[in-house]
Steps between C-alpha positions, in 0.01 A plus 500: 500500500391241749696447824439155681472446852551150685377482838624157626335425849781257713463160481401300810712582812509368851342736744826573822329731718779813485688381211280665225838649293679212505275171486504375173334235242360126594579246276158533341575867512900445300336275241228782408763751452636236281126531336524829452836517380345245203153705436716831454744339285401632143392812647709858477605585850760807484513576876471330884368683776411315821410555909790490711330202610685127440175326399398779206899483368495164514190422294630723237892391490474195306342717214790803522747231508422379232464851339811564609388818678559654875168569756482819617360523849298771607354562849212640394371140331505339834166322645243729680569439907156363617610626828365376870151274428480386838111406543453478108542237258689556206281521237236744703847706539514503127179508421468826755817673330338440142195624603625844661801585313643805731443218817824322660525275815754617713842510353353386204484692153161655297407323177528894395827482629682208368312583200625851459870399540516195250290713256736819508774161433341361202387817340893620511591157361233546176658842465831369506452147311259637220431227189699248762397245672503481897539216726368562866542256772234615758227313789104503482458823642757703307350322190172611551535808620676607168217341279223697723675821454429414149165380517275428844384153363849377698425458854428260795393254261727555255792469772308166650476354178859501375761262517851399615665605241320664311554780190302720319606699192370914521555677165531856514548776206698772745294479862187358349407165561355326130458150653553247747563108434536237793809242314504288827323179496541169702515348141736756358857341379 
């Protein structure tokens, strides 16, 4: 009995400094979740999880609407807090937590830690949800720092390399992973 996991990165938001809960989607970013919404459409999706974070919910709420189904929001989902970069771009901040996985800036958070908590999140969800299929709404961190739990090959470059949105589709038989499919595409309708 397979259980199916979609991890739907958030579509394109506006970066306000301080206003990372509550910003939410550009227009480019509303008419993806629209996209999504259509990709999904003939696929089984039992259950919506999501970051407390307006940009994940609202890339995914177009496609519960129209499931007629409630997003559960759980804290532990959120985006990984980068923390203070002063002197350091942003990617050679990323690039340095992806390389040392147990390093943080200050008042940032570990890959190993973010990791840990949205793991311990997902693996109660398979338990819960199993032969279901699960909805995520979740950022480029949180995304691929569940898929590298799963297998290393997900890292900097993986994270780099995605999109806004973006989803993938992990199939697991109880806590082990069978296969993972990319069903995003700038072409996808």
């Amino acid at each position: 009995m397979n259980t199916i996991l979609y991890l739907i990165r958030h579509a394109e938001s506006p970066y306000m400094a301080g206003k990372e809960l509550e910003r939410g989607l550009s227009p480019k970013g509303q008419q993806d979740a629209e996209r999504v919404k259509l990709i999904l459409h003939n696929e089984k999706c039992d259950h919506f999880y999501s970051s407390p974070y307006a940009r994940a919910i609202s890339t995914i709420r177009p496609l519960a609407e129209e499931r007629k189904q409630t997003i559960q929001l759980i804290d532990d989902l959120r985006e990984r807090t980068i923390g203070d970069i002063s002197g350091t771009g942003f990617y050679e901040a990323k690039r340095a937590v992806y390389q040392d996985f147990t390093f943080s800036f200050p008042g940032g958070e570990s890959s190993a830690a973010a990791q840990k908590r949205a793991v311990r999140v997902v693996e109660q969800l398979l338990n819960q949800h199993a032969g279901d299929s699960i909805v995520i709404g979740t950022h480029g961190d949180i995304m691929t720092l569940l898929l590298n739990d799963f297998d290393p090959f997900y890292g900097f470059d993986f994270w780099q390399s995605a999109s806004m949105p973006d989803i993938y589709k992990a199939e697991f038989t109880i806590l082990q992973l069978n296969r993972i499919t990319r069903e995003w595409s700038e072409q996808s309708y």
